[in-house]
PDB file of C-alpha atoms and ligand atoms in Angstrom:
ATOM      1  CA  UNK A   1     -16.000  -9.000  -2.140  1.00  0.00           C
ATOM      2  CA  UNK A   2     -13.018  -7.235  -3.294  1.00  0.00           C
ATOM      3  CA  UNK A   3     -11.593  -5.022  -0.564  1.00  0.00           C
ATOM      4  CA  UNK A   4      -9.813  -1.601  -0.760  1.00  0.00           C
ATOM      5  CA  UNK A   5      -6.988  -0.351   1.480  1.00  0.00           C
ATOM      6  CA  UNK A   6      -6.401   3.546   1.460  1.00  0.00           C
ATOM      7  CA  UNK A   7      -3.050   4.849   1.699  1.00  0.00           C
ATOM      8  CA  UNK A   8      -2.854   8.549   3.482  1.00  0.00           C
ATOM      9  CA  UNK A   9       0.905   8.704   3.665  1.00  0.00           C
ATOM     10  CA  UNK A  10      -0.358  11.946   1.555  1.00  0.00           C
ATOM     11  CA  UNK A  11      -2.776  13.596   3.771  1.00  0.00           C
ATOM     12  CA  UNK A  12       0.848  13.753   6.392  1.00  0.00           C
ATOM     13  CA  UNK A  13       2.585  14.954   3.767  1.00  0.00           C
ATOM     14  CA  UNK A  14       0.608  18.155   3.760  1.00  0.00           C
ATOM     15  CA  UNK A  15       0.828  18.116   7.560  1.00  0.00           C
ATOM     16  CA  UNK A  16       4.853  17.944   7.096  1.00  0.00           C
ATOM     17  CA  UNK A  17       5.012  20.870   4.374  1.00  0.00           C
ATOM     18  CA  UNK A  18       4.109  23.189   7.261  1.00  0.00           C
ATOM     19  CA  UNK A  19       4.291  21.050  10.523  1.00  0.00           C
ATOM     20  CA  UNK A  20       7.961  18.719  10.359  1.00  0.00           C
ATOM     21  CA  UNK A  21       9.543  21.163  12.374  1.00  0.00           C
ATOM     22  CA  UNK A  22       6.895  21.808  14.941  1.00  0.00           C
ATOM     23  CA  UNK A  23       4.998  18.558  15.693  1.00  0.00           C
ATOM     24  CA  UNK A  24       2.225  18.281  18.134  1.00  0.00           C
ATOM     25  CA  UNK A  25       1.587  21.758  18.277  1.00  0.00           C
ATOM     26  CA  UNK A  26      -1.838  22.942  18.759  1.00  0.00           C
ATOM     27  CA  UNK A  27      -2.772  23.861  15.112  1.00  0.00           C
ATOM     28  CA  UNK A  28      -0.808  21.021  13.692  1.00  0.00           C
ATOM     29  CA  UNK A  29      -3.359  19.713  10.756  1.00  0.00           C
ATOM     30  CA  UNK A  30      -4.198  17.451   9.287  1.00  0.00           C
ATOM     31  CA  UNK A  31      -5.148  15.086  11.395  1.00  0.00           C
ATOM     32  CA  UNK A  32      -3.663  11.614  10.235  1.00  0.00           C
ATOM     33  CA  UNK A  33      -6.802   9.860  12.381  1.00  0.00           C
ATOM     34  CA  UNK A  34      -9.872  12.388  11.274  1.00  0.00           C
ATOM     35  CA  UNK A  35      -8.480  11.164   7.640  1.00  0.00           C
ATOM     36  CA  UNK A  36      -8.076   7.651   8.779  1.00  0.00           C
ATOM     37  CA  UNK A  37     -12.056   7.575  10.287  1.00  0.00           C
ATOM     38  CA  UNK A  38     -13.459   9.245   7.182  1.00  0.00           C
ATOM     39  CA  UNK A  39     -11.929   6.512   5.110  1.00  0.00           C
ATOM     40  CA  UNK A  40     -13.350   3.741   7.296  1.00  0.00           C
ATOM     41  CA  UNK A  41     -16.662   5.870   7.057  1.00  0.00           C
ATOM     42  CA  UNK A  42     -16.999   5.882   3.942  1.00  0.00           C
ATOM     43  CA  UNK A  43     -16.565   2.176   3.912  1.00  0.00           C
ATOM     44  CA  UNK A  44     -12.963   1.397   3.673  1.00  0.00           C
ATOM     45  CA  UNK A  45     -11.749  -1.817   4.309  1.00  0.00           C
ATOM     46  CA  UNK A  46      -8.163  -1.115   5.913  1.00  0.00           C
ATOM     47  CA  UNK A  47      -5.602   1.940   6.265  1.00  0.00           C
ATOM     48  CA  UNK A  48      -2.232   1.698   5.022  1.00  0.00           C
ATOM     49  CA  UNK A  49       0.904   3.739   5.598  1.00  0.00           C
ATOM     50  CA  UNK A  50       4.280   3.612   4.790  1.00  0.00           C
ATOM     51  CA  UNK A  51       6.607   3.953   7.311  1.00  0.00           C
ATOM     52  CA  UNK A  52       9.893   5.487   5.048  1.00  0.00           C
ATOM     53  CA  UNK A  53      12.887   5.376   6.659  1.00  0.00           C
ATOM     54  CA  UNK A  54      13.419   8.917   5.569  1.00  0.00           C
ATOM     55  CA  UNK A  55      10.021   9.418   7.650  1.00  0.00           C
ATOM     56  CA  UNK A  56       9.131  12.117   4.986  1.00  0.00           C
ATOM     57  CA  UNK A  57       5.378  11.870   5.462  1.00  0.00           C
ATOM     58  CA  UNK A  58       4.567   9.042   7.782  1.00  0.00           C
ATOM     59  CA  UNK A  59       5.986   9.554  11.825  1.00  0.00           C
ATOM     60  CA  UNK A  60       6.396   6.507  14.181  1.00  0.00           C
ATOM     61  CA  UNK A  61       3.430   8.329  16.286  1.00  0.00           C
ATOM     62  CA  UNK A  62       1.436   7.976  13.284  1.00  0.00           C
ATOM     63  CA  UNK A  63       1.795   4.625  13.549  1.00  0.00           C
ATOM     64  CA  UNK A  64       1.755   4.148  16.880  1.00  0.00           C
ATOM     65  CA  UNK A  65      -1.854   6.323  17.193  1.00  0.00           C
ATOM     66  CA  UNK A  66      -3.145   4.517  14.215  1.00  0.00           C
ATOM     67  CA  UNK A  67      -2.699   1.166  15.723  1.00  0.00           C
ATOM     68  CA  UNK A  68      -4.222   2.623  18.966  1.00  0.00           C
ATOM     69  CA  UNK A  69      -7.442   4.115  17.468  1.00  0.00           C
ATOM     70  CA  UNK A  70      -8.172   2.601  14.235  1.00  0.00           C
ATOM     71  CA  UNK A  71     -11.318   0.547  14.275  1.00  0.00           C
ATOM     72  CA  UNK A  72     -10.454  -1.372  10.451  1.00  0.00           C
ATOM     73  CA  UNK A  73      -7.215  -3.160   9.943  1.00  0.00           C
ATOM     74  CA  UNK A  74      -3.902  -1.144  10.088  1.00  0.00           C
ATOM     75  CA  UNK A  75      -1.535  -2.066   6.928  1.00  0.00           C
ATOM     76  CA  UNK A  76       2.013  -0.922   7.559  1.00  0.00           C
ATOM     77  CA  UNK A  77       3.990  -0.482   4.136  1.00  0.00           C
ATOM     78  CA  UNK A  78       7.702  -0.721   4.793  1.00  0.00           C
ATOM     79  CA  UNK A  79      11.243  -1.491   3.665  1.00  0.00           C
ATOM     80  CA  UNK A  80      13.425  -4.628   4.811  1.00  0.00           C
ATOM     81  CA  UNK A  81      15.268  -2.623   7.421  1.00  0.00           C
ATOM     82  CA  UNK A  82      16.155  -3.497  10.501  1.00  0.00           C
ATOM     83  CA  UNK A  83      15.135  -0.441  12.323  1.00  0.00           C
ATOM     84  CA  UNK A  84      11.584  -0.530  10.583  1.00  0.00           C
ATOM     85  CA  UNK A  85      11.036  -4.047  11.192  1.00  0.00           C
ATOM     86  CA  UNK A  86      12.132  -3.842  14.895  1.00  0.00           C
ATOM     87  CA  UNK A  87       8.982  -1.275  14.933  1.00  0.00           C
ATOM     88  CA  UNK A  88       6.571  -3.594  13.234  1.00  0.00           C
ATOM     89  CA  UNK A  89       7.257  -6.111  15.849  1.00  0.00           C
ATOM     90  CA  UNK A  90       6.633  -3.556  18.456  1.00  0.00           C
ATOM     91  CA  UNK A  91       3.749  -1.853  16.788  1.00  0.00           C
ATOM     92  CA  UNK A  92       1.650  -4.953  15.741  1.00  0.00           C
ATOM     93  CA  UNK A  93       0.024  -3.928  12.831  1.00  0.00           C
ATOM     94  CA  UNK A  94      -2.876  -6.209  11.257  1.00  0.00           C
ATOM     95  CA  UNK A  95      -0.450  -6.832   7.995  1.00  0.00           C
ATOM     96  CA  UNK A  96       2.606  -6.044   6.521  1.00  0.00           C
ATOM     97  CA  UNK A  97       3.631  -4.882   2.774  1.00  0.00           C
ATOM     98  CA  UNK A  98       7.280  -5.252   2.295  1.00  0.00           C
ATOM     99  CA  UNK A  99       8.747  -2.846  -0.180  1.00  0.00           C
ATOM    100  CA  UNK A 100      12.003  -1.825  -1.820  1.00  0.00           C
ATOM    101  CA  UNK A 101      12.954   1.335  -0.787  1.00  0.00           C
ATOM    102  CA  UNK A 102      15.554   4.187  -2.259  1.00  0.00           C
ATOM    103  CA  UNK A 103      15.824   6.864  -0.351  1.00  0.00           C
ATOM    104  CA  UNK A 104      15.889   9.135  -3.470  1.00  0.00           C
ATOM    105  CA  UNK A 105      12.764   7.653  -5.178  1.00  0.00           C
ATOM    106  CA  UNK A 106       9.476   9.702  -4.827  1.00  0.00           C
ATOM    107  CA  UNK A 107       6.984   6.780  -4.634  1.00  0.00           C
ATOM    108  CA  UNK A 108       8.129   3.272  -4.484  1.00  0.00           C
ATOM    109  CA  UNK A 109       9.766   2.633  -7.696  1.00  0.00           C
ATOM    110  CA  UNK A 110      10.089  -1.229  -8.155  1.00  0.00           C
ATOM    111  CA  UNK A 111       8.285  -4.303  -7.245  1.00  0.00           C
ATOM    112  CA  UNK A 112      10.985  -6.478  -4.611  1.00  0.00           C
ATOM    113  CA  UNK A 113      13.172  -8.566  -5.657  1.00  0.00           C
ATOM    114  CA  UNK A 114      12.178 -11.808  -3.969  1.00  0.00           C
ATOM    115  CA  UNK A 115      13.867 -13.971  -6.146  1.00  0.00           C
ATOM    116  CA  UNK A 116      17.379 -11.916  -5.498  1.00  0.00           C
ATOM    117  CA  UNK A 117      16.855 -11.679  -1.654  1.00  0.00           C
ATOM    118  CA  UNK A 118      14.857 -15.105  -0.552  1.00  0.00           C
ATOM    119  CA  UNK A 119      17.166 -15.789   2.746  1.00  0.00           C
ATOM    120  CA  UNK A 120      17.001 -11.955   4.054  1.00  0.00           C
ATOM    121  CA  UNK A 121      13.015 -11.149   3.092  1.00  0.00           C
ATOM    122  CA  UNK A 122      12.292 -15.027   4.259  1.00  0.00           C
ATOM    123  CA  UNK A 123      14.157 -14.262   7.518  1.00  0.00           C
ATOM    124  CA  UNK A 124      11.902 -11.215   7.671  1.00  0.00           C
ATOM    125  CA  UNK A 125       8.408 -12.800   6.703  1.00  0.00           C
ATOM    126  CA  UNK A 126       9.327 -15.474   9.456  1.00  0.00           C
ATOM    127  CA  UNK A 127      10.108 -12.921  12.012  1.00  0.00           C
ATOM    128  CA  UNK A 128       6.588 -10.750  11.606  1.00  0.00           C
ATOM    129  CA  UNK A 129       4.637 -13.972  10.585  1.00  0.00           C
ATOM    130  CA  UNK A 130       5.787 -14.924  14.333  1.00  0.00           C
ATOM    131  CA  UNK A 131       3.926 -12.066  15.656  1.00  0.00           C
ATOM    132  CA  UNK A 132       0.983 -12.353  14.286  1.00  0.00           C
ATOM    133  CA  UNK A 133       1.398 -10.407  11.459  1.00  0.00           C
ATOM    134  CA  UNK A 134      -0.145 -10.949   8.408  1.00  0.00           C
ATOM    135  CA  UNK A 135       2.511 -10.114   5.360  1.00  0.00           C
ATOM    136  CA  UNK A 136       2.459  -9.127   1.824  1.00  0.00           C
ATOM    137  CA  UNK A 137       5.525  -8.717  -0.869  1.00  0.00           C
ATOM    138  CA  UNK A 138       4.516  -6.113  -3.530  1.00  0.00           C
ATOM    139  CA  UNK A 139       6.277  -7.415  -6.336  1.00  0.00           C
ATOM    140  CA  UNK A 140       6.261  -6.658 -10.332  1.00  0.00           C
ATOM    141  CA  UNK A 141       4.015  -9.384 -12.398  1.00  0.00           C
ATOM    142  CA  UNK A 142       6.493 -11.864 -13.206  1.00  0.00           C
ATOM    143  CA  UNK A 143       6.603 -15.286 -12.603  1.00  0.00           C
ATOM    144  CA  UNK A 144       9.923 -15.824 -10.255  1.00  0.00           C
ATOM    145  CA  UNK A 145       8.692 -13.238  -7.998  1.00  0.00           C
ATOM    146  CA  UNK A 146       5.401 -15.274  -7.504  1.00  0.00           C
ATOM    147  CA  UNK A 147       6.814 -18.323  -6.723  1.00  0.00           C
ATOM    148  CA  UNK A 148       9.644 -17.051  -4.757  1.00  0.00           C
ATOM    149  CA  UNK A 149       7.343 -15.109  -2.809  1.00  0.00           C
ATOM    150  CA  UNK A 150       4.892 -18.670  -2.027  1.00  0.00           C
ATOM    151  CA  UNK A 151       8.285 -19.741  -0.899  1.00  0.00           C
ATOM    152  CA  UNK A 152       9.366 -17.539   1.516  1.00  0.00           C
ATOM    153  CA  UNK A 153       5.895 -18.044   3.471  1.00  0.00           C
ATOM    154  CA  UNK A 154       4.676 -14.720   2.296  1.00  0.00           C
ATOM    155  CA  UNK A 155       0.819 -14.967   2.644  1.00  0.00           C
ATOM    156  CA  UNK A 156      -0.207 -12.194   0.124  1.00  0.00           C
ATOM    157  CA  UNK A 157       1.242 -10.989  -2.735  1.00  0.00           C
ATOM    158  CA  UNK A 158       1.085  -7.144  -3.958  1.00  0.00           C
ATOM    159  CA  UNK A 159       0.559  -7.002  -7.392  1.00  0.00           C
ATOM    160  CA  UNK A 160       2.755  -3.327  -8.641  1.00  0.00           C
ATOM    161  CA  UNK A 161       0.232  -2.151 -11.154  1.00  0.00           C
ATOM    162  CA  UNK A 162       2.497   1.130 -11.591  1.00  0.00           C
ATOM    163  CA  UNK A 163       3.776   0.088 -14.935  1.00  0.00           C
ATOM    164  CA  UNK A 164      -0.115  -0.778 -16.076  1.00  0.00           C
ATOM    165  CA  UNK A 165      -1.193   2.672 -14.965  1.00  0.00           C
ATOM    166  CA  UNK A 166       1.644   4.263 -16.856  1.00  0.00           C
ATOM    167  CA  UNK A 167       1.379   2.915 -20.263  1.00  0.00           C
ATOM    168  CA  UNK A 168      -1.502   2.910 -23.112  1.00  0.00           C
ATOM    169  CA  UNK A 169      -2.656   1.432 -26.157  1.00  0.00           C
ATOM    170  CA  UNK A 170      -0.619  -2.247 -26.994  1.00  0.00           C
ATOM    171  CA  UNK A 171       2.246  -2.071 -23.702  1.00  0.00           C
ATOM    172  CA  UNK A 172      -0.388  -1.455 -21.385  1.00  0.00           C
ATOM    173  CA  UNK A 173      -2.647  -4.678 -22.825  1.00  0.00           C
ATOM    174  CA  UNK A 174       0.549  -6.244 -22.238  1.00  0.00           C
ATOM    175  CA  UNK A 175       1.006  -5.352 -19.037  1.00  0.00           C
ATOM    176  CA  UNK A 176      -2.132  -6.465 -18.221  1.00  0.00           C
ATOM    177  CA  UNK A 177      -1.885  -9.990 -19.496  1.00  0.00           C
ATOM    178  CA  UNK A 178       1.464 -10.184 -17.277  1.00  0.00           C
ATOM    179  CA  UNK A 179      -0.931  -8.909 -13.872  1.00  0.00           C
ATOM    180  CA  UNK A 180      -3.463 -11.656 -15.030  1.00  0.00           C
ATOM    181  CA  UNK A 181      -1.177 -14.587 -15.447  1.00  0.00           C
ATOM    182  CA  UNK A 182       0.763 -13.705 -12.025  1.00  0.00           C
ATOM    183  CA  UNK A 183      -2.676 -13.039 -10.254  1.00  0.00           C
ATOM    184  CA  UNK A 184      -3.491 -16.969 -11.599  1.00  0.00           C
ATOM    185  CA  UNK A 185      -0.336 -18.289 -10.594  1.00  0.00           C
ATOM    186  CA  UNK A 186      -0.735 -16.747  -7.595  1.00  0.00           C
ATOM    187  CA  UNK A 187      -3.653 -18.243  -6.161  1.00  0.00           C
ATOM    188  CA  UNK A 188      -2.763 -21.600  -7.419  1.00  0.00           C
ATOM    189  CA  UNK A 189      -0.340 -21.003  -5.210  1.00  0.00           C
ATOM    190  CA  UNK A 190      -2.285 -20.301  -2.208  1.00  0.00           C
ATOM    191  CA  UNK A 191      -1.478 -16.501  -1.693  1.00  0.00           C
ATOM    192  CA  UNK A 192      -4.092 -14.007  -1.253  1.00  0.00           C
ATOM    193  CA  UNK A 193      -3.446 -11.187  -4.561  1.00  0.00           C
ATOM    194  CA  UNK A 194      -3.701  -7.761  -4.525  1.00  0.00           C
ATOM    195  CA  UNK A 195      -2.846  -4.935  -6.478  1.00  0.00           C
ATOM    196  CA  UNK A 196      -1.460  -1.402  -6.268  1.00  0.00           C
ATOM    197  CA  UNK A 197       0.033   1.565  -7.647  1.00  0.00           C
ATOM    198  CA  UNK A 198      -1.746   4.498  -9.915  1.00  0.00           C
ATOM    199  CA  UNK A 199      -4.448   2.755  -9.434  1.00  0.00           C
ATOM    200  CA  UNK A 200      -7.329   5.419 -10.508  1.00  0.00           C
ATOM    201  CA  UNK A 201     -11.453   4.822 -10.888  1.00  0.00           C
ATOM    202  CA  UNK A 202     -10.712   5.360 -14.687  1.00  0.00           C
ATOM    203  CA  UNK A 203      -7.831   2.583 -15.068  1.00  0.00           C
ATOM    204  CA  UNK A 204      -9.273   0.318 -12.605  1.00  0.00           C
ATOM    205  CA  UNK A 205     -11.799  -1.588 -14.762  1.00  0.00           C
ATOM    206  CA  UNK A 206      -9.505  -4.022 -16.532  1.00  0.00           C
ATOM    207  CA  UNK A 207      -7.647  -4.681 -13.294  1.00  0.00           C
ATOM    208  CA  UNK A 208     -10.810  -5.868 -11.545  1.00  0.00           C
ATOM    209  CA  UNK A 209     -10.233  -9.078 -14.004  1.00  0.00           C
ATOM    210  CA  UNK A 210      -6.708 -10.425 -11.760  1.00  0.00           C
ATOM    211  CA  UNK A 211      -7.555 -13.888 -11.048  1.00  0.00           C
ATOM    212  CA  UNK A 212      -8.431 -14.205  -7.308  1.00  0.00           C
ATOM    213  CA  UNK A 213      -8.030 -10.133  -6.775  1.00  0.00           C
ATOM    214  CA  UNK A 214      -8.769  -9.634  -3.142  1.00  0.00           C
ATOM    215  CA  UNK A 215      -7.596  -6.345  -1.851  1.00  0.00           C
ATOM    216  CA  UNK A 216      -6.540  -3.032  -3.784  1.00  0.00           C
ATOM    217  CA  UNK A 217      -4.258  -0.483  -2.031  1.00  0.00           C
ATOM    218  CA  UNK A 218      -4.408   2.850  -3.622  1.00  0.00           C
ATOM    219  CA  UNK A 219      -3.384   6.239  -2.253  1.00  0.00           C
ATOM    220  CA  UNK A 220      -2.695   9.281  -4.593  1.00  0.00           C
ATOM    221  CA  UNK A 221      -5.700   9.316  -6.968  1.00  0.00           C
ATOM    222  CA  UNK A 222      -8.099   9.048  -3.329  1.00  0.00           C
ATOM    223  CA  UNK A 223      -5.761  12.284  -1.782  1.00  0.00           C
ATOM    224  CA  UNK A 224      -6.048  13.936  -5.079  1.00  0.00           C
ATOM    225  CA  UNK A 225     -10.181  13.663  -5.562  1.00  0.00           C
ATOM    226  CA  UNK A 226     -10.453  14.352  -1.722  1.00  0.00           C
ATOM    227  CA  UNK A 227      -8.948  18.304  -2.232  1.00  0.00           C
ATOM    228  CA  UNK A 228     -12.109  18.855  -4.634  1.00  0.00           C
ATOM    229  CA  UNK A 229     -14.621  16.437  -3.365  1.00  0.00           C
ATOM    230  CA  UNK A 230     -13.384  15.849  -0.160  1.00  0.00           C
ATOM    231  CA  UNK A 231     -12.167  12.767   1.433  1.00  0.00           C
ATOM    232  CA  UNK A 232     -15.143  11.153   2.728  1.00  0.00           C
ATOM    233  CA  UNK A 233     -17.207  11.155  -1.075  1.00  0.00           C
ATOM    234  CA  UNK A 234     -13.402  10.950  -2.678  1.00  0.00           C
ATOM    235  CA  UNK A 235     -12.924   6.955  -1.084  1.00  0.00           C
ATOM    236  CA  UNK A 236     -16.757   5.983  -1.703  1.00  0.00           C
ATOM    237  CA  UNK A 237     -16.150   7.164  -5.294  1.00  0.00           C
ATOM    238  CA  UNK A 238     -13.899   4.681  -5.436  1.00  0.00           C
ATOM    239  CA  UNK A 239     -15.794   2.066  -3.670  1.00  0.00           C
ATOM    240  CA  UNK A 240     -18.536   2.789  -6.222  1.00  0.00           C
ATOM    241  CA  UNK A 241     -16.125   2.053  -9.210  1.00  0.00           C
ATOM    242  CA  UNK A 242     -14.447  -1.125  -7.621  1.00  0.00           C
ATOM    243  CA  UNK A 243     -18.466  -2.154  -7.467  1.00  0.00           C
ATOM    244  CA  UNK A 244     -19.920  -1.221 -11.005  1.00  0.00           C
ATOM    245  CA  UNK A 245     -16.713  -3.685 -11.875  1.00  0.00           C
ATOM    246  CA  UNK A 246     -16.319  -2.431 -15.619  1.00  0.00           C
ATOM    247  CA  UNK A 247     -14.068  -4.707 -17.369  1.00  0.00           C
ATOM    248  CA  UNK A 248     -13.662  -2.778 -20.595  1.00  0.00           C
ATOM    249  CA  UNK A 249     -12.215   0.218 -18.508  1.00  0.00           C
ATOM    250  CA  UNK A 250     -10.846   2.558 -20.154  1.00  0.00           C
TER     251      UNK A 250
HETATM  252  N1  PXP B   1       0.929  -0.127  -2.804  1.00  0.00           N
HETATM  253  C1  PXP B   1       2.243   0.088  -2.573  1.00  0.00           C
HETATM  254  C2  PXP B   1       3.079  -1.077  -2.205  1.00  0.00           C
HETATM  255  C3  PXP B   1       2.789   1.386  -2.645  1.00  0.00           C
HETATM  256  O1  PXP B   1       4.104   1.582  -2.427  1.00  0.00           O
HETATM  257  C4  PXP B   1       1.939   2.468  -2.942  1.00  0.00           C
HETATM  258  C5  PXP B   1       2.492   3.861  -2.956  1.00  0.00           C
HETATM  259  O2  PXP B   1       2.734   4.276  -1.659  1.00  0.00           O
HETATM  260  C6  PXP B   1       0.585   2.189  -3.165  1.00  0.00           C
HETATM  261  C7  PXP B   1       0.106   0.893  -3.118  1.00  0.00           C
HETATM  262  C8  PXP B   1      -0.381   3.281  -3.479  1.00  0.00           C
HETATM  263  O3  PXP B   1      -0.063   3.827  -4.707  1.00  0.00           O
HETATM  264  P1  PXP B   1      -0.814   5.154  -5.188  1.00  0.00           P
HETATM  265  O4  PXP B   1      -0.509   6.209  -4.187  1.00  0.00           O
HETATM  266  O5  PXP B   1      -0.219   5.398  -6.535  1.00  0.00           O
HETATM  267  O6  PXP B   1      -2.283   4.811  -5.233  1.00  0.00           O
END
């Protein structure tokens, strides 16, 4: 049954617009947990965050309270930094999605470059692989990045579907047939795939067809329903989407 991860980095990032200069004060809202237990209401598989190092949205108590409370597995999104990975090892959380990350992007930008890095993110997989830590490179559909990820010891692979969600007509079929072929190469590899990035329920259908697609982590379009239909009804929309499994999409 394919499995879906929400990311509420956004539900702190209204907290931060009027709280980043007054946390834990008594009308600080909203609550990153209430958010986090309405998602696993509503049937959520796992929570993800990203812990930036610019800690724009996401705060290492978030983190911290998440791992304490949540009753679903906690997914910690995070750069190859020392000072973040130091925390994961601390924190524990149930898996790991190594990302690049520019300080001046406004979502995560690229997929990693594996390939380009295999001795430092290798070091790293090793590291939280050795606590327990389950860990996933989000990488762009192409087919070094697959098998350099398989050969780091990464055990899941992050499909960026960012590009996909961005294009139409001919590029975006194109796109898709580069998901599908690293999604097959993937799991004759042995990793677990799964995909994310502008990931909406009207340009999931055709994604649903990613050989071996496990898992998808998706974050804005959720926030974004949940201010009109509210966050509960906003992730079991989706759920209801990943289920009806159109693959004509649109
Ligand atoms: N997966 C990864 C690795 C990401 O960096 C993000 C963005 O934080 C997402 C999934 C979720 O993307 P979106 O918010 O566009 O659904």
């Amino acid at each position: 049954m394919l499995k879906l991860g929400v990311n509420i980095d956004h539900v702190v990032t209204l907290r931060q617009a009027r709280y980043a200069r007054t946390p834990g004060v008594v009308q600080e809202e909203p609550s990153v947990l209430a958010a986090a237990r309405e998602c696993e209401m509503a049937g959520a598989h796992s929570i993800t965050v990203h812990l930036r190092e610019d800690r724009r949205h996401i705060q290492d108590r978030d983190v911290a309270l998440l791992r304490k409370e949540l009753g679903i597995p906690l997914n910690l999104e995070m750069g190859n930094a020392p000072e973040i990975v130091e925390i994961a090892c601390r924190t524990l959380p149930d898996y790991v999605c190594l990302v690049p990350e520019k300080r001046e992007e406004v979502t995560t930008e690229g997929g990693l470059d594996v390939a380009g890095m295999q001795e430092s993110i290798g070091a790293t997989v090793r590291r939280l692989r050795g606590h327990g830590i389950k860990v996933s490179l989000f990488i762009d559909p192409e087919r070094e990045q697959v098998a350099a990820a398989a050969a780091v010891g990464a055990e899941m692979i992050e499909l960026h579907t960012g590009a996909y969600a961005n294009l139409d007509g001919e590029a975006r079929d194109e796109e898709l047939g580069r998901l599908l072929e690293a999604g097959a190469q993937g799991l004759e590899l042995g990793l677990q795939i799964n995909a994310g990035h502008g990931i909406t329920t009207g340009n999931l259908g055709p994604l649903l067809g990613i050989p071996g697609l496990a898992e998808l982590n998706i974050g804005h379009h959720i926030v974004s329903r949940a201010v009109f239909i509210g966050l509960r009804a906003a992730v079991a929309e989706m759920l209801a989407a990943m289920a009806a499994g159109n693959p004509d999409g649109n």
